[in-house]
Amino acid sequence: MSGKPRAAAIALAFALLSACAVPEEPIPIAPRQLVVQAVLDLGAQSCLISLEWMDNGSRVHGQVTGANVSITTLDGRVIRATEDVFIYTPGFGNQPRDSARWNGMYRVDLQKNGVALLPGATYTLDVRMLDGTHATGTTTMPAVANAPDDRELSRFSDLRDTLRLSWKRVPGAKSYQVTVRAYTKDAPEITESFYSIFTDTSVTIAGTARSFQNDPVFPFGSRVDVTVVAVDDNYYTYFHPSVDPLAGAAPSRLTGALGLFGSVAPVVIRRYDVR
Amino acid sequence: MAWHSVMLAARSAPFLVLLSTLAFGQDPKPDTTRRPVTLPTIQTTAPRDERVVFEQKPNVGTITITGRELTSAPRFFGEADVLRAVRLLPGVTARNDYSVGMNVRGGEADQNLVLLDGYPIYNPFHMGGLFGAFVEPMVDRVEFMTGGFPAAYGGRLSSVLDVRSAVEPRPDIHGRADVSLIATTVAVGSGMQGGRSTWTVAGRRTYADKIADIYKKGSLPYHFSDAQAHVTRVLPGSIELAFTAYDNVDHLTQSSEETSNADQFHLAWGNRLLGATLSRTFDDPPLLLGIALGDSVRVEQRVSRSRFDVHMQLFENALTLNNRVIDDRVAGLLASFSARHTRRVGYDLAWQRFSFDANYPLILYPSDSIVNRNTTGGVFIDDLWRPNQRLVLQTGVRADAVSNGGPPIVQPRMSAKYFVNGDLAVTAAAGQFAQSTHSLAREDVPIRALDFWVGSGPDAPMSRAQHYIVGVERWFSRSRALRVETFYKRYPSLIEQNPNSDPNVPGDEFLRIHGYSYGADLMLRQFETGRFAGWLAYSLALSKRFDANGVAFDPGQDRRHDLNLVGNWTGPRYTVSARFNLATGTPYTVITGQFNRRDYDPSRHVFEFSTMTQFTTGARNTERLPLAQRLDFSVTRNGHIFGTKVAPFLSVMNVYNAKNVFAYVFDYSAAPPKRVGLPQFPVFPTIGVSVVW
């Protein structure tokens, strides 16, 4: 084959090969990394710590068992966590009804250990894995007294009413998270919709508002829990950015792991019957 | 008969002018004798505009091209598109089919100044960049400056795209209609008073929504439209008035009666421009402070309002986004012409209002509010000097300032051309450039549907760049030329959108970066004299940027090699056009893993079981997309029906269906992990017809 036809044939073959290529391909397994997500909640009687291995393409199951997890208080008291274990419930497949219970979830029972979280206090999380992986982090609780649990049922019209709340600024709070969780009276453990925003010291949400998933924030006929919590810098830094595949995970304040050890303190708690 | 002469001019093609001069005697005395006179016919060939520019200006980094040449490239979805065709020129790279704008010589996509008759346009694209918004029959010519541009141009760091409207000097109404599967374009115009007054009007609208309505009302609630008008008139006193109006809008609206409130949405974006220019040329100019201004002087005054609006409302305002730019501008120019000098001094003064707000964060834009009310001012002086037959020098200086943006930035600029012989010249240019308008789009995001514009301020300083260019230009014949230029661009100050900006913290919307780009580009151009016309354009560019911590990375636009072959063969019956592109991949950031970011529910003190997948990333832009290549093709039948030119065409985009990847989706939940390439447009044939009268 002379020069020109051969060059043309090579060019044509190259073009056809490119055109036929299937744009899906395997990639190498990524290094394994520990992900810790833990929140100290001034209004809770226990602290939940989620441990899992990041999905890296290996067949290793993500949820972590057998870890040694503890929280150290300001006065040096060390409280060990116990491991929650997911119990298969027929009829619900692999979906645990109690979202606090699944493999890899650890619980520090504050009440049982006689520990009361203190506003303004700093706590240290310590995680030691069986393979020697070690992760630590600290958080400082916003300095506010626990809000009264005002869950007396109020009526709310999704067509006529607007939720308007305001609260005082809390020392040590980076921001305030407003969550609106809707559920049915008959199955309060199943979340119908969950709406969350960060704001300053007030919020206004129209009764007809919808979440970005196009779900009503106040579904007609549902019960709605509205909670405002003051959050520390760790919590806000972790949760306020959108999930952005191009920017990567939000900066982690943990050592030895990705994720979060943050704290929240309730400042407003309301419950509405949406009619 | 009094002494006078008459010149007849006939323009049959862009480059050929036949002149006949009738001289009615040299004697001013009346000649009452009527007798036939045989006059000699002179035939001359006017040089191309590009050749004139080659001989008279340094024109470093400048490509002058007619709208007709630009649109000789195959149509995109059946639509002739000047802005898409500009992406085929040397020094220009386009990220992919889904991104607006272009990257010029390694610059970011917001560094390109787009002018229509000298007035700025902020976002001249439709459908998230799929189509350019200029109405093609209204484009007379385009001057595209890819670097080292003169002091008269300010406000952008990388390029100037100066689009000039077509005028119709012929009497009677002439026009053109283009009908494609997507849209219909109609342009009409006429000349009056012997061409001293002209008008042209054009419009385009897509109609896929109307066709879809036949089957189900509101099933395709999207359309875009353009309207453009250009009027010129010579007023008493030889004052020339030119008026340009331009409007384009995209509508994506779901609000029919059948739709519930929850499912209604409204998205609209577009530009609106009104501009007027008064100018006058003085052939015998007066002295200014005792100084002769030259053999002739041209004075020009422009006034314009350019506006860009984006409004999005989804899900009963669960997602709202608004961006508005209002640019009120006055600008003036005084140019004096003499045998060796063309001197220009001018100013522009703009009152710019930028506002952006979004209530929900997505990767395409920040969830934040930014408002600027800026007054920007620029002054310049520029001298084009021809000291001898071999040398052309253009020197100038420009100063730009923006209110609340710090001290003025002085930008000296210089370019030169040295003629080795009549067809070969060596060129060089250097200059400084400043920019006070910034896009919120992130260069790392592969899809750039729209640019959202904000102005400089205390937290977004003016960006700065320096250009250094050396090149060679060679004309092989009157219809074939080659230009090679090398460049080095230094960016001492740039800003990019902060993907982690906090809506509650003012001033963190931008991150400061700096860097450089260097490379070369080549253009071998065959002008339209015979059956074949086209060009070969090759661009080499290497870019590096440094973040605020000094960490180096390849910016998202860093395409190293880009080759475009554009050809157009015109026969007696058919015109065949083809475009082939071969381009190396742009960088991307590799995803290294994923985990579930669990929302915390403080009402129950538990983590929500439903989660969002959070990806972790490797070092920024260390991987590259694969090589991309594509062939587009069109064939046009050139015919006439009842004296009207009728040209049906078939256009095929991506002829062999190359699956050019523009981004990857990673899945680490699979074992082994995999990535899926997202391809650009597949093969797409379309038909249409052009009618010219």
PDB file of C-alpha atoms in Angstrom, chain A residues 14-15 18-19 21 23-30 35 37-39 41 43-44 48-50 52 54-59 94-96 98-100 102 105 151 174-175 177 179 181 189 191 194 199 208-214 225 227 229 235-236 238-251 258 264, chain B residues 261-263 314-319 360-363 365 442 444-446 499-505 580 582 589 591-609 612-617 627 629 656-661 664 666-679:
ATOM      1  CA  PHE A  14      -8.716   5.222  13.961  1.00  0.00           C
ATOM      2  CA  ALA A  15     -11.955   7.108  13.439  1.00  0.00           C
ATOM      3  CA  SER A  18     -13.090   5.709  18.294  1.00  0.00           C
ATOM      4  CA  ALA A  19     -16.679   5.774  17.115  1.00  0.00           C
ATOM      5  CA  ALA A  21     -15.716   2.619  21.712  1.00  0.00           C
ATOM      6  CA  PRO A  23     -17.555   4.886  27.037  1.00  0.00           C
ATOM      7  CA  GLU A  24     -17.607   2.639  30.124  1.00  0.00           C
ATOM      8  CA  GLU A  25     -14.519   1.148  31.625  1.00  0.00           C
ATOM      9  CA  PRO A  26     -13.280  -0.371  34.886  1.00  0.00           C
ATOM     10  CA  ILE A  27     -10.973   1.711  37.028  1.00  0.00           C
ATOM     11  CA  PRO A  28      -8.548   0.761  39.799  1.00  0.00           C
ATOM     12  CA  ILE A  29      -9.722   0.164  43.330  1.00  0.00           C
ATOM     13  CA  ALA A  30      -9.114   3.277  45.410  1.00  0.00           C
ATOM     14  CA  VAL A  35     -15.505   7.831  57.318  1.00  0.00           C
ATOM     15  CA  GLN A  37     -19.934  10.923  61.164  1.00  0.00           C
ATOM     16  CA  ALA A  38     -20.819  11.828  64.741  1.00  0.00           C
ATOM     17  CA  VAL A  39     -23.045  14.478  66.287  1.00  0.00           C
ATOM     18  CA  ASP A  41     -26.815  16.689  70.488  1.00  0.00           C
ATOM     19  CA  GLY A  43     -31.167  17.563  73.422  1.00  0.00           C
ATOM     20  CA  ALA A  44     -30.360  13.853  73.109  1.00  0.00           C
ATOM     21  CA  LEU A  48     -24.567   8.458  67.612  1.00  0.00           C
ATOM     22  CA  ILE A  49     -21.346   7.752  65.771  1.00  0.00           C
ATOM     23  CA  SER A  50     -21.477   6.262  62.288  1.00  0.00           C
ATOM     24  CA  GLU A  52     -17.925   3.080  57.634  1.00  0.00           C
ATOM     25  CA  MET A  54     -15.594   4.675  52.018  1.00  0.00           C
ATOM     26  CA  ASP A  55     -16.790   2.854  48.882  1.00  0.00           C
ATOM     27  CA  ASN A  56     -13.605   2.270  46.954  1.00  0.00           C
ATOM     28  CA  GLY A  57     -14.661  -0.454  44.573  1.00  0.00           C
ATOM     29  CA  SER A  58     -13.446  -3.328  46.713  1.00  0.00           C
ATOM     30  CA  ARG A  59     -15.859  -5.963  47.963  1.00  0.00           C
ATOM     31  CA  ASN A  94     -32.826  -4.384  54.263  1.00  0.00           C
ATOM     32  CA  GLN A  95     -34.308  -1.093  55.335  1.00  0.00           C
ATOM     33  CA  PRO A  96     -34.119  -0.817  59.134  1.00  0.00           C
ATOM     34  CA  ASP A  98     -35.132   2.588  63.241  1.00  0.00           C
ATOM     35  CA  SER A  99     -32.548   4.592  61.415  1.00  0.00           C
ATOM     36  CA  ALA A 100     -30.399   4.695  64.523  1.00  0.00           C
ATOM     37  CA  TRP A 102     -27.560  -0.440  61.581  1.00  0.00           C
ATOM     38  CA  MET A 105     -23.501   2.674  64.208  1.00  0.00           C
ATOM     39  CA  ARG A 151     -44.290  19.544  71.039  1.00  0.00           C
ATOM     40  CA  LYS A 174     -21.659  29.139  63.695  1.00  0.00           C
ATOM     41  CA  SER A 175     -25.156  29.036  62.245  1.00  0.00           C
ATOM     42  CA  GLN A 177     -30.227  24.718  61.121  1.00  0.00           C
ATOM     43  CA  THR A 179     -35.369  21.169  59.880  1.00  0.00           C
ATOM     44  CA  ARG A 181     -39.690  16.615  59.249  1.00  0.00           C
ATOM     45  CA  GLU A 189     -40.967   6.550  62.510  1.00  0.00           C
ATOM     46  CA  THR A 191     -40.165  10.182  57.359  1.00  0.00           C
ATOM     47  CA  PHE A 194     -37.392  16.205  55.297  1.00  0.00           C
ATOM     48  CA  THR A 199     -30.122  30.453  58.396  1.00  0.00           C
ATOM     49  CA  THR A 208     -47.100  25.963  50.214  1.00  0.00           C
ATOM     50  CA  ALA A 209     -43.298  25.726  50.038  1.00  0.00           C
ATOM     51  CA  ARG A 210     -41.734  22.719  48.412  1.00  0.00           C
ATOM     52  CA  SER A 211     -38.347  21.160  48.814  1.00  0.00           C
ATOM     53  CA  PHE A 212     -35.885  20.964  45.940  1.00  0.00           C
ATOM     54  CA  GLN A 213     -37.032  17.363  45.492  1.00  0.00           C
ATOM     55  CA  ASN A 214     -40.418  18.954  44.790  1.00  0.00           C
ATOM     56  CA  ASP A 225     -41.762  18.544  63.629  1.00  0.00           C
ATOM     57  CA  THR A 227     -36.601  22.013  65.026  1.00  0.00           C
ATOM     58  CA  VAL A 229     -30.642  23.934  66.399  1.00  0.00           C
ATOM     59  CA  TYR A 235     -21.312  20.752  61.721  1.00  0.00           C
ATOM     60  CA  TYR A 236     -21.921  23.806  59.561  1.00  0.00           C
ATOM     61  CA  TYR A 238     -19.718  19.729  56.830  1.00  0.00           C
ATOM     62  CA  PHE A 239     -23.365  20.181  55.965  1.00  0.00           C
ATOM     63  CA  HIS A 240     -23.857  23.614  54.462  1.00  0.00           C
ATOM     64  CA  PRO A 241     -22.174  23.023  51.072  1.00  0.00           C
ATOM     65  CA  SER A 242     -24.108  21.056  48.510  1.00  0.00           C
ATOM     66  CA  VAL A 243     -22.733  17.670  47.555  1.00  0.00           C
ATOM     67  CA  ASP A 244     -20.346  18.657  44.814  1.00  0.00           C
ATOM     68  CA  PRO A 245     -18.575  15.875  42.926  1.00  0.00           C
ATOM     69  CA  LEU A 246     -16.150  18.320  41.390  1.00  0.00           C
ATOM     70  CA  ALA A 247     -15.108  20.066  44.570  1.00  0.00           C
ATOM     71  CA  GLY A 248     -14.826  16.894  46.638  1.00  0.00           C
ATOM     72  CA  ALA A 249     -15.946  16.370  50.184  1.00  0.00           C
ATOM     73  CA  ALA A 250     -16.251  19.295  52.529  1.00  0.00           C
ATOM     74  CA  PRO A 251     -13.082  19.876  54.501  1.00  0.00           C
ATOM     75  CA  LEU A 258     -13.028  11.842  56.690  1.00  0.00           C
ATOM     76  CA  VAL A 264     -25.945  20.885  67.936  1.00  0.00           C
TER      77      VAL A 264
ATOM     78  CA  ASN B 261     -48.786  24.540  40.727  1.00  0.00           C
ATOM     79  CA  ALA B 262     -46.119  22.233  42.078  1.00  0.00           C
ATOM     80  CA  ASP B 263     -44.989  21.186  38.628  1.00  0.00           C
ATOM     81  CA  LEU B 314     -38.931  26.072  40.095  1.00  0.00           C
ATOM     82  CA  PHE B 315     -41.223  24.191  42.425  1.00  0.00           C
ATOM     83  CA  GLU B 316     -43.043  27.190  43.840  1.00  0.00           C
ATOM     84  CA  ASN B 317     -39.809  29.029  44.480  1.00  0.00           C
ATOM     85  CA  ALA B 318     -38.015  26.124  46.157  1.00  0.00           C
ATOM     86  CA  LEU B 319     -35.314  26.992  43.655  1.00  0.00           C
ATOM     87  CA  TYR B 360     -30.244  26.678  46.561  1.00  0.00           C
ATOM     88  CA  PRO B 361     -26.711  25.502  45.888  1.00  0.00           C
ATOM     89  CA  LEU B 362     -25.929  23.468  42.806  1.00  0.00           C
ATOM     90  CA  ILE B 363     -22.570  22.814  41.275  1.00  0.00           C
ATOM     91  CA  TYR B 365     -23.475  28.284  40.632  1.00  0.00           C
ATOM     92  CA  ARG B 442     -16.451  27.468  37.323  1.00  0.00           C
ATOM     93  CA  ASP B 444     -13.694  22.960  36.229  1.00  0.00           C
ATOM     94  CA  VAL B 445     -17.375  22.225  35.640  1.00  0.00           C
ATOM     95  CA  PRO B 446     -17.632  20.600  32.195  1.00  0.00           C
ATOM     96  CA  PRO B 499     -17.329  26.245  45.468  1.00  0.00           C
ATOM     97  CA  ASN B 500     -17.590  26.300  49.262  1.00  0.00           C
ATOM     98  CA  SER B 501     -18.700  29.902  49.618  1.00  0.00           C
ATOM     99  CA  ASP B 502     -20.889  30.527  52.613  1.00  0.00           C
ATOM    100  CA  PRO B 503     -24.062  32.486  51.869  1.00  0.00           C
ATOM    101  CA  ASN B 504     -23.850  33.991  55.352  1.00  0.00           C
ATOM    102  CA  VAL B 505     -20.317  35.271  54.871  1.00  0.00           C
ATOM    103  CA  PHE B 580     -13.029  17.914  10.943  1.00  0.00           C
ATOM    104  CA  LEU B 582      -9.169  16.614  16.397  1.00  0.00           C
ATOM    105  CA  THR B 589     -10.337  15.884  38.710  1.00  0.00           C
ATOM    106  CA  ILE B 591     -13.022  10.830  41.839  1.00  0.00           C
ATOM    107  CA  THR B 592     -11.239   8.570  44.317  1.00  0.00           C
ATOM    108  CA  GLY B 593     -14.151   7.159  46.271  1.00  0.00           C
ATOM    109  CA  GLN B 594     -17.589   7.791  47.647  1.00  0.00           C
ATOM    110  CA  PHE B 595     -19.472   7.528  50.871  1.00  0.00           C
ATOM    111  CA  ASN B 596     -22.883   8.373  52.239  1.00  0.00           C
ATOM    112  CA  ARG B 597     -23.199  11.824  53.744  1.00  0.00           C
ATOM    113  CA  ARG B 598     -25.850  11.191  56.319  1.00  0.00           C
ATOM    114  CA  ASP B 599     -28.249  13.986  57.205  1.00  0.00           C
ATOM    115  CA  TYR B 600     -28.770  14.409  60.911  1.00  0.00           C
ATOM    116  CA  ASP B 601     -32.331  14.777  62.153  1.00  0.00           C
ATOM    117  CA  PRO B 602     -32.241  16.851  65.358  1.00  0.00           C
ATOM    118  CA  SER B 603     -35.942  16.263  66.012  1.00  0.00           C
ATOM    119  CA  ARG B 604     -35.337  12.532  66.580  1.00  0.00           C
ATOM    120  CA  HIS B 605     -31.599  12.788  67.355  1.00  0.00           C
ATOM    121  CA  VAL B 606     -30.729  10.222  64.702  1.00  0.00           C
ATOM    122  CA  PHE B 607     -29.109  10.102  61.318  1.00  0.00           C
ATOM    123  CA  GLU B 608     -31.532   9.933  58.438  1.00  0.00           C
ATOM    124  CA  PHE B 609     -31.299   6.652  56.603  1.00  0.00           C
ATOM    125  CA  MET B 612     -26.558  11.775  49.623  1.00  0.00           C
ATOM    126  CA  THR B 613     -23.562  10.292  47.895  1.00  0.00           C
ATOM    127  CA  GLN B 614     -20.497  12.340  48.614  1.00  0.00           C
ATOM    128  CA  PHE B 615     -17.509  11.876  46.361  1.00  0.00           C
ATOM    129  CA  THR B 616     -13.921  12.316  47.355  1.00  0.00           C
ATOM    130  CA  THR B 617     -11.489  13.663  44.832  1.00  0.00           C
ATOM    131  CA  LEU B 627      -8.832  12.533  22.453  1.00  0.00           C
ATOM    132  CA  GLN B 629     -12.552  13.995  17.005  1.00  0.00           C
ATOM    133  CA  TYR B 656     -19.520   8.718  12.084  1.00  0.00           C
ATOM    134  CA  ASN B 657     -21.054   9.093  15.530  1.00  0.00           C
ATOM    135  CA  ALA B 658     -17.837   9.528  17.467  1.00  0.00           C
ATOM    136  CA  LYS B 659     -18.487   9.194  21.171  1.00  0.00           C
ATOM    137  CA  ASN B 660     -16.462  12.120  22.411  1.00  0.00           C
ATOM    138  CA  VAL B 661     -16.430  12.054  26.186  1.00  0.00           C
ATOM    139  CA  TYR B 664     -17.035  10.892  33.548  1.00  0.00           C
ATOM    140  CA  PHE B 666     -17.658   7.336  38.667  1.00  0.00           C
ATOM    141  CA  ASP B 667     -19.203   4.435  40.499  1.00  0.00           C
ATOM    142  CA  TYR B 668     -17.233   3.019  43.412  1.00  0.00           C
ATOM    143  CA  SER B 669     -20.196   1.057  44.723  1.00  0.00           C
ATOM    144  CA  ALA B 670     -19.552  -1.412  41.919  1.00  0.00           C
ATOM    145  CA  ALA B 671     -16.854  -4.038  42.240  1.00  0.00           C
ATOM    146  CA  PRO B 672     -14.663  -3.500  40.382  1.00  0.00           C
ATOM    147  CA  PRO B 673     -15.327   0.230  40.274  1.00  0.00           C
ATOM    148  CA  LYS B 674     -16.117   1.746  36.903  1.00  0.00           C
ATOM    149  CA  ARG B 675     -16.467   5.033  35.185  1.00  0.00           C
ATOM    150  CA  VAL B 676     -18.931   5.875  32.454  1.00  0.00           C
ATOM    151  CA  GLY B 677     -18.073   8.450  29.844  1.00  0.00           C
ATOM    152  CA  LEU B 678     -20.728  10.999  29.012  1.00  0.00           C
ATOM    153  CA  PRO B 679     -20.634  11.538  25.247  1.00  0.00           C
TER     154      PRO B 679
END
